[in-house]
Amino acid sequence: MPVLDTDLDLSRVPAGDAPFGLRLLDPPDVVETAIRVVERALSSYRGTPAADGAWLHLLRQVDEPRSTRRKGATPELYEPDVVAALLALTPVRTTPADRKQQAKEDHDLTLWRRRQVVDHVFAELLSGVQQTTPGGGPADALQEWETLSGTTQRYVLDGRAGYQVIRADLLAHFGALADGSAKAIERINAYYGTTIKKRTVLGYPDVPVHPDLGAAIDRALRTLAPARRAALAAAGIVVNGAKIRPNANNKMRLSEHSFGFAVDIDANTNPNITGFPVEFIEQITGITLLTKARGGTDVQVFDARGVADWFTQKAPAEREIDRLIAADAALVEAFSSEERLGAGMAAVVVRQTGSQPDPARLLAAAQDAEEERRSLGQPLRWRFADPTVWRRRAAKDGPAQDTLAALVFPLPTHGAPLPEDPRLAVVRRPVVELLVQMAGVYRRSFLPQPKLAKAGPVPAPLRVKPSANPGADALQQIAGSGFLNLPRDLVLALRDPAGGDLKWLGSADHMGDTRDFMHFELKKPPSLYSR
């Protein structure tokens, strides 16, 4: 039967898997259109050895649709109709909505749509292999689940439901598109049953890892003195290893944890932060985070200890970890109390303007301005507001903003706070807004105070509980508990080419604007199976 004639039944997908219910299937159905277009484009690969490579290229194209063909990629995936269908999976909102809520809904909806496409296309490509492979494998995901060993099932995050999420990528990694799902499952069971080993890591027991990763950690620890190794083992460090799950930063792909190629160390206090706020931290602490040795590339300066320049005794990786540790300590100190927050705000103003306002007055003014923004909303008319705001009828006056601005940039003696020269406003507005942001971050870094049933002493406010993946709450979390508490010598030992030689995703030369401070992984993962 031609691929184009294959019936698509999206109703088979459990309703709970689809965010926002029937909104997804409003006409035109972009999901069904994308499935049909992609299946038609890849129809010539169905049942051929090239299906495996086409699948890998499809994952990348679905994740980042583009019309310019990537080097060596499957050409059919760059045809205009395919590109248009994949781009259409990202929703275009036609009605205004809360920005944060809109971003979250659109992200979740796009992810769900993309996953429907890749899962259906994978099933179609796999069916071609099953038809040409004797004993190709079970007919569906539920039957496949029953053929996984108990050991393998225990490694799958969220069990049977989680398997349906990661099924396609897991089977593809173990050769299902070349040899059928039965052979792939045989390899999967062997891999998690015999290759992955549980071991004690930094004193934490039963951490499942690939032997290569275990050996790398052993090499790293051997670079430390025996007494130091013993101290780390007794420090109560928590280590997480193998777990078959999507990548936290790209849920279309499997995490390196899925294969035991990565460990997370003290995850909650060394979080994974998308959009790591480098500029915010630098402005508050005065510590520059993104630096590299003269003439070096990112990879050179952070991964090779011998690339230090002529006049520096520290290797670049050491300079980076020292800056991160210092910035973490300074950030937490700045948000440790109202008194320290006021001093931190005053330090920001000194660095930005040279003036020296009173810390207590500055803090009070910033808190008033933050409260005004929360109560009145946006936009507000104030001294350094964007000129377009002054022309909006819906805009409200922001006297608290003007009070704060006057503390930082004293008013001229001849007039009231009217819109100033736009060239000055562009430079000065961010300074005032940073102070308002600091006040908001400090407030949100505490849990809401519980309502007391009767009169009595008010309990001390509690900080937000740290999380491994704080998402939109990252700023208030790192203000309260920081972003890095890993021991300096441990990080260096794990990264050192003469030690663990592992990739650290807390370094600036990985993952763009995402920092995953807990995460260490093999630079060159071994093959999952041999033919």
PDB file of N, CA, C and O in Angstrom, residues 163-207:
ATOM      1  N   TYR A 163       7.728   4.730  28.392  1.00  0.00           N
ATOM      2  CA  TYR A 163       8.254   4.009  27.229  1.00  0.00           C
ATOM      3  C   TYR A 163       7.621   4.513  25.936  1.00  0.00           C
ATOM      4  O   TYR A 163       8.295   4.625  24.904  1.00  0.00           O
ATOM      5  N   GLN A 164       6.343   4.814  25.974  1.00  0.00           N
ATOM      6  CA  GLN A 164       5.692   5.304  24.761  1.00  0.00           C
ATOM      7  C   GLN A 164       6.272   6.643  24.314  1.00  0.00           C
ATOM      8  O   GLN A 164       6.259   6.961  23.126  1.00  0.00           O
ATOM      9  N   VAL A 165       6.810   7.410  25.257  1.00  0.00           N
ATOM     10  CA  VAL A 165       7.415   8.699  24.916  1.00  0.00           C
ATOM     11  C   VAL A 165       8.776   8.509  24.254  1.00  0.00           C
ATOM     12  O   VAL A 165       9.095   9.186  23.265  1.00  0.00           O
ATOM     13  N   ILE A 166       9.577   7.588  24.780  1.00  0.00           N
ATOM     14  CA  ILE A 166      10.965   7.449  24.293  1.00  0.00           C
ATOM     15  C   ILE A 166      11.139   6.273  23.332  1.00  0.00           C
ATOM     16  O   ILE A 166      12.240   6.030  22.843  1.00  0.00           O
ATOM     17  N   ARG A 167      10.067   5.556  23.047  1.00  0.00           N
ATOM     18  CA  ARG A 167      10.133   4.306  22.284  1.00  0.00           C
ATOM     19  C   ARG A 167      10.898   4.452  20.968  1.00  0.00           C
ATOM     20  O   ARG A 167      11.829   3.690  20.679  1.00  0.00           O
ATOM     21  N   ALA A 168      10.485   5.391  20.140  1.00  0.00           N
ATOM     22  CA  ALA A 168      11.057   5.496  18.796  1.00  0.00           C
ATOM     23  C   ALA A 168      12.563   5.733  18.859  1.00  0.00           C
ATOM     24  O   ALA A 168      13.347   5.047  18.180  1.00  0.00           O
ATOM     25  N   ASP A 169      12.979   6.692  19.675  1.00  0.00           N
ATOM     26  CA  ASP A 169      14.397   7.023  19.725  1.00  0.00           C
ATOM     27  C   ASP A 169      15.208   5.879  20.328  1.00  0.00           C
ATOM     28  O   ASP A 169      16.333   5.594  19.892  1.00  0.00           O
ATOM     29  N   LEU A 170      14.663   5.211  21.341  1.00  0.00           N
ATOM     30  CA  LEU A 170      15.384   4.095  21.956  1.00  0.00           C
ATOM     31  C   LEU A 170      15.562   2.949  20.969  1.00  0.00           C
ATOM     32  O   LEU A 170      16.665   2.406  20.806  1.00  0.00           O
ATOM     33  N   LEU A 171      14.485   2.552  20.302  1.00  0.00           N
ATOM     34  CA  LEU A 171      14.590   1.465  19.333  1.00  0.00           C
ATOM     35  C   LEU A 171      15.548   1.825  18.203  1.00  0.00           C
ATOM     36  O   LEU A 171      16.338   0.990  17.748  1.00  0.00           O
ATOM     37  N   ALA A 172      15.477   3.079  17.747  1.00  0.00           N
ATOM     38  CA  ALA A 172      16.366   3.497  16.660  1.00  0.00           C
ATOM     39  C   ALA A 172      17.827   3.419  17.087  1.00  0.00           C
ATOM     40  O   ALA A 172      18.690   3.005  16.302  1.00  0.00           O
ATOM     41  N   HIS A 173      18.132   3.815  18.321  1.00  0.00           N
ATOM     42  CA  HIS A 173      19.507   3.762  18.801  1.00  0.00           C
ATOM     43  C   HIS A 173      20.052   2.333  18.811  1.00  0.00           C
ATOM     44  O   HIS A 173      21.265   2.137  18.674  1.00  0.00           O
ATOM     45  N   PHE A 174      19.169   1.364  18.982  1.00  0.00           N
ATOM     46  CA  PHE A 174      19.625  -0.022  19.045  1.00  0.00           C
ATOM     47  C   PHE A 174      19.344  -0.781  17.743  1.00  0.00           C
ATOM     48  O   PHE A 174      19.279  -2.006  17.740  1.00  0.00           O
ATOM     49  N   GLY A 175      19.194  -0.029  16.640  1.00  0.00           N
ATOM     50  CA  GLY A 175      19.192  -0.647  15.317  1.00  0.00           C
ATOM     51  C   GLY A 175      17.880  -1.182  14.815  1.00  0.00           C
ATOM     52  O   GLY A 175      17.867  -1.998  13.882  1.00  0.00           O
ATOM     53  N   ALA A 176      16.738  -0.721  15.350  1.00  0.00           N
ATOM     54  CA  ALA A 176      15.452  -1.267  14.914  1.00  0.00           C
ATOM     55  C   ALA A 176      15.168  -0.979  13.450  1.00  0.00           C
ATOM     56  O   ALA A 176      14.539  -1.802  12.761  1.00  0.00           O
ATOM     57  N   LEU A 177      15.605   0.171  12.938  1.00  0.00           N
ATOM     58  CA  LEU A 177      15.309   0.514  11.549  1.00  0.00           C
ATOM     59  C   LEU A 177      16.213  -0.222  10.570  1.00  0.00           C
ATOM     60  O   LEU A 177      16.006  -0.133   9.359  1.00  0.00           O
ATOM     61  N   ALA A 178      17.193  -0.939  11.081  1.00  0.00           N
ATOM     62  CA  ALA A 178      18.033  -1.771  10.213  1.00  0.00           C
ATOM     63  C   ALA A 178      17.705  -3.255  10.369  1.00  0.00           C
ATOM     64  O   ALA A 178      17.694  -3.999   9.387  1.00  0.00           O
ATOM     65  N   ASP A 179      17.394  -3.666  11.609  1.00  0.00           N
ATOM     66  CA  ASP A 179      17.259  -5.093  11.885  1.00  0.00           C
ATOM     67  C   ASP A 179      15.923  -5.486  12.492  1.00  0.00           C
ATOM     68  O   ASP A 179      15.730  -6.668  12.829  1.00  0.00           O
ATOM     69  N   GLY A 180      14.998  -4.556  12.656  1.00  0.00           N
ATOM     70  CA  GLY A 180      13.702  -4.879  13.240  1.00  0.00           C
ATOM     71  C   GLY A 180      13.681  -4.678  14.744  1.00  0.00           C
ATOM     72  O   GLY A 180      14.722  -4.670  15.410  1.00  0.00           O
ATOM     73  N   SER A 181      12.481  -4.513  15.288  1.00  0.00           N
ATOM     74  CA  SER A 181      12.356  -4.207  16.710  1.00  0.00           C
ATOM     75  C   SER A 181      12.722  -5.393  17.596  1.00  0.00           C
ATOM     76  O   SER A 181      13.198  -5.214  18.713  1.00  0.00           O
ATOM     77  N   ALA A 182      12.506  -6.622  17.133  1.00  0.00           N
ATOM     78  CA  ALA A 182      12.845  -7.781  17.956  1.00  0.00           C
ATOM     79  C   ALA A 182      14.340  -7.820  18.251  1.00  0.00           C
ATOM     80  O   ALA A 182      14.765  -8.052  19.399  1.00  0.00           O
ATOM     81  N   LYS A 183      15.156  -7.593  17.223  1.00  0.00           N
ATOM     82  CA  LYS A 183      16.601  -7.579  17.416  1.00  0.00           C
ATOM     83  C   LYS A 183      17.013  -6.402  18.295  1.00  0.00           C
ATOM     84  O   LYS A 183      17.894  -6.532  19.155  1.00  0.00           O
ATOM     85  N   ALA A 184      16.365  -5.256  18.078  1.00  0.00           N
ATOM     86  CA  ALA A 184      16.687  -4.078  18.888  1.00  0.00           C
ATOM     87  C   ALA A 184      16.382  -4.331  20.359  1.00  0.00           C
ATOM     88  O   ALA A 184      17.176  -3.980  21.244  1.00  0.00           O
ATOM     89  N   ILE A 185      15.235  -4.938  20.634  1.00  0.00           N
ATOM     90  CA  ILE A 185      14.861  -5.209  22.027  1.00  0.00           C
ATOM     91  C   ILE A 185      15.817  -6.228  22.650  1.00  0.00           C
ATOM     92  O   ILE A 185      16.165  -6.130  23.824  1.00  0.00           O
ATOM     93  N   GLU A 186      16.245  -7.198  21.857  1.00  0.00           N
ATOM     94  CA  GLU A 186      17.246  -8.157  22.355  1.00  0.00           C
ATOM     95  C   GLU A 186      18.510  -7.414  22.784  1.00  0.00           C
ATOM     96  O   GLU A 186      19.088  -7.697  23.842  1.00  0.00           O
ATOM     97  N   ARG A 187      18.943  -6.460  21.959  1.00  0.00           N
ATOM     98  CA  ARG A 187      20.136  -5.673  22.296  1.00  0.00           C
ATOM     99  C   ARG A 187      19.892  -4.792  23.525  1.00  0.00           C
ATOM    100  O   ARG A 187      20.772  -4.635  24.383  1.00  0.00           O
ATOM    101  N   ILE A 188      18.713  -4.193  23.594  1.00  0.00           N
ATOM    102  CA  ILE A 188      18.376  -3.327  24.727  1.00  0.00           C
ATOM    103  C   ILE A 188      18.439  -4.112  26.032  1.00  0.00           C
ATOM    104  O   ILE A 188      19.037  -3.671  27.020  1.00  0.00           O
ATOM    105  N   ASN A 189      17.824  -5.282  26.033  1.00  0.00           N
ATOM    106  CA  ASN A 189      17.821  -6.099  27.253  1.00  0.00           C
ATOM    107  C   ASN A 189      19.236  -6.525  27.655  1.00  0.00           C
ATOM    108  O   ASN A 189      19.582  -6.549  28.847  1.00  0.00           O
ATOM    109  N   ALA A 190      20.049  -6.853  26.670  1.00  0.00           N
ATOM    110  CA  ALA A 190      21.423  -7.236  26.968  1.00  0.00           C
ATOM    111  C   ALA A 190      22.213  -6.045  27.510  1.00  0.00           C
ATOM    112  O   ALA A 190      23.006  -6.177  28.460  1.00  0.00           O
ATOM    113  N   TYR A 191      21.982  -4.870  26.933  1.00  0.00           N
ATOM    114  CA  TYR A 191      22.731  -3.669  27.336  1.00  0.00           C
ATOM    115  C   TYR A 191      22.437  -3.305  28.784  1.00  0.00           C
ATOM    116  O   TYR A 191      23.354  -3.109  29.595  1.00  0.00           O
ATOM    117  N   TYR A 192      21.152  -3.230  29.124  1.00  0.00           N
ATOM    118  CA  TYR A 192      20.803  -2.811  30.483  1.00  0.00           C
ATOM    119  C   TYR A 192      20.929  -3.954  31.491  1.00  0.00           C
ATOM    120  O   TYR A 192      21.025  -3.699  32.696  1.00  0.00           O
ATOM    121  N   GLY A 193      20.961  -5.165  30.986  1.00  0.00           N
ATOM    122  CA  GLY A 193      21.117  -6.290  31.886  1.00  0.00           C
ATOM    123  C   GLY A 193      22.546  -6.615  32.225  1.00  0.00           C
ATOM    124  O   GLY A 193      22.835  -7.097  33.333  1.00  0.00           O
ATOM    125  N   THR A 194      23.466  -6.351  31.287  1.00  0.00           N
ATOM    126  CA  THR A 194      24.859  -6.763  31.515  1.00  0.00           C
ATOM    127  C   THR A 194      25.874  -5.629  31.376  1.00  0.00           C
ATOM    128  O   THR A 194      26.871  -5.613  32.097  1.00  0.00           O
ATOM    129  N   THR A 195      25.652  -4.693  30.456  1.00  0.00           N
ATOM    130  CA  THR A 195      26.647  -3.635  30.239  1.00  0.00           C
ATOM    131  C   THR A 195      26.596  -2.582  31.342  1.00  0.00           C
ATOM    132  O   THR A 195      27.628  -2.197  31.900  1.00  0.00           O
ATOM    133  N   ILE A 196      25.403  -2.074  31.634  1.00  0.00           N
ATOM    134  CA  ILE A 196      25.260  -1.074  32.681  1.00  0.00           C
ATOM    135  C   ILE A 196      25.516  -1.723  34.042  1.00  0.00           C
ATOM    136  O   ILE A 196      24.925  -2.753  34.375  1.00  0.00           O
ATOM    137  N   LYS A 197      26.409  -1.116  34.810  1.00  0.00           N
ATOM    138  CA  LYS A 197      26.777  -1.656  36.112  1.00  0.00           C
ATOM    139  C   LYS A 197      26.495  -0.633  37.211  1.00  0.00           C
ATOM    140  O   LYS A 197      26.720   0.567  37.035  1.00  0.00           O
ATOM    141  N   LYS A 198      26.024  -1.134  38.347  1.00  0.00           N
ATOM    142  CA  LYS A 198      25.836  -0.263  39.504  1.00  0.00           C
ATOM    143  C   LYS A 198      27.108  -0.239  40.335  1.00  0.00           C
ATOM    144  O   LYS A 198      27.743  -1.261  40.538  1.00  0.00           O
ATOM    145  N   ARG A 199      27.440   0.965  40.801  1.00  0.00           N
ATOM    146  CA  ARG A 199      28.670   1.123  41.570  1.00  0.00           C
ATOM    147  C   ARG A 199      28.519   2.296  42.527  1.00  0.00           C
ATOM    148  O   ARG A 199      27.607   3.121  42.404  1.00  0.00           O
ATOM    149  N   THR A 200      29.411   2.395  43.472  1.00  0.00           N
ATOM    150  CA  THR A 200      29.430   3.533  44.393  1.00  0.00           C
ATOM    151  C   THR A 200      30.240   4.656  43.773  1.00  0.00           C
ATOM    152  O   THR A 200      31.369   4.445  43.317  1.00  0.00           O
ATOM    153  N   VAL A 201      29.646   5.851  43.734  1.00  0.00           N
ATOM    154  CA  VAL A 201      30.306   7.018  43.160  1.00  0.00           C
ATOM    155  C   VAL A 201      30.309   8.121  44.212  1.00  0.00           C
ATOM    156  O   VAL A 201      29.246   8.546  44.688  1.00  0.00           O
ATOM    157  N   LEU A 202      31.477   8.574  44.614  1.00  0.00           N
ATOM    158  CA  LEU A 202      31.625   9.635  45.617  1.00  0.00           C
ATOM    159  C   LEU A 202      30.872   9.286  46.904  1.00  0.00           C
ATOM    160  O   LEU A 202      30.252  10.144  47.539  1.00  0.00           O
ATOM    161  N   GLY A 203      30.891   8.008  47.254  1.00  0.00           N
ATOM    162  CA  GLY A 203      30.238   7.572  48.471  1.00  0.00           C
ATOM    163  C   GLY A 203      28.766   7.271  48.323  1.00  0.00           C
ATOM    164  O   GLY A 203      28.133   6.772  49.270  1.00  0.00           O
ATOM    165  N   TYR A 204      28.188   7.557  47.149  1.00  0.00           N
ATOM    166  CA  TYR A 204      26.762   7.306  46.937  1.00  0.00           C
ATOM    167  C   TYR A 204      26.604   5.937  46.280  1.00  0.00           C
ATOM    168  O   TYR A 204      27.177   5.684  45.210  1.00  0.00           O
ATOM    169  N   PRO A 205      25.826   5.039  46.869  1.00  0.00           N
ATOM    170  CA  PRO A 205      25.797   3.651  46.384  1.00  0.00           C
ATOM    171  C   PRO A 205      24.851   3.438  45.205  1.00  0.00           C
ATOM    172  O   PRO A 205      23.936   4.232  44.962  1.00  0.00           O
ATOM    173  N   ASP A 206      25.083   2.346  44.503  1.00  0.00           N
ATOM    174  CA  ASP A 206      24.179   1.829  43.471  1.00  0.00           C
ATOM    175  C   ASP A 206      23.872   2.849  42.373  1.00  0.00           C
ATOM    176  O   ASP A 206      22.721   3.041  41.985  1.00  0.00           O
ATOM    177  N   VAL A 207      24.911   3.496  41.858  1.00  0.00           N
ATOM    178  CA  VAL A 207      24.746   4.424  40.740  1.00  0.00           C
ATOM    179  C   VAL A 207      24.991   3.652  39.449  1.00  0.00           C
ATOM    180  O   VAL A 207      26.113   3.184  39.209  1.00  0.00           O
TER     181      VAL A 207
END
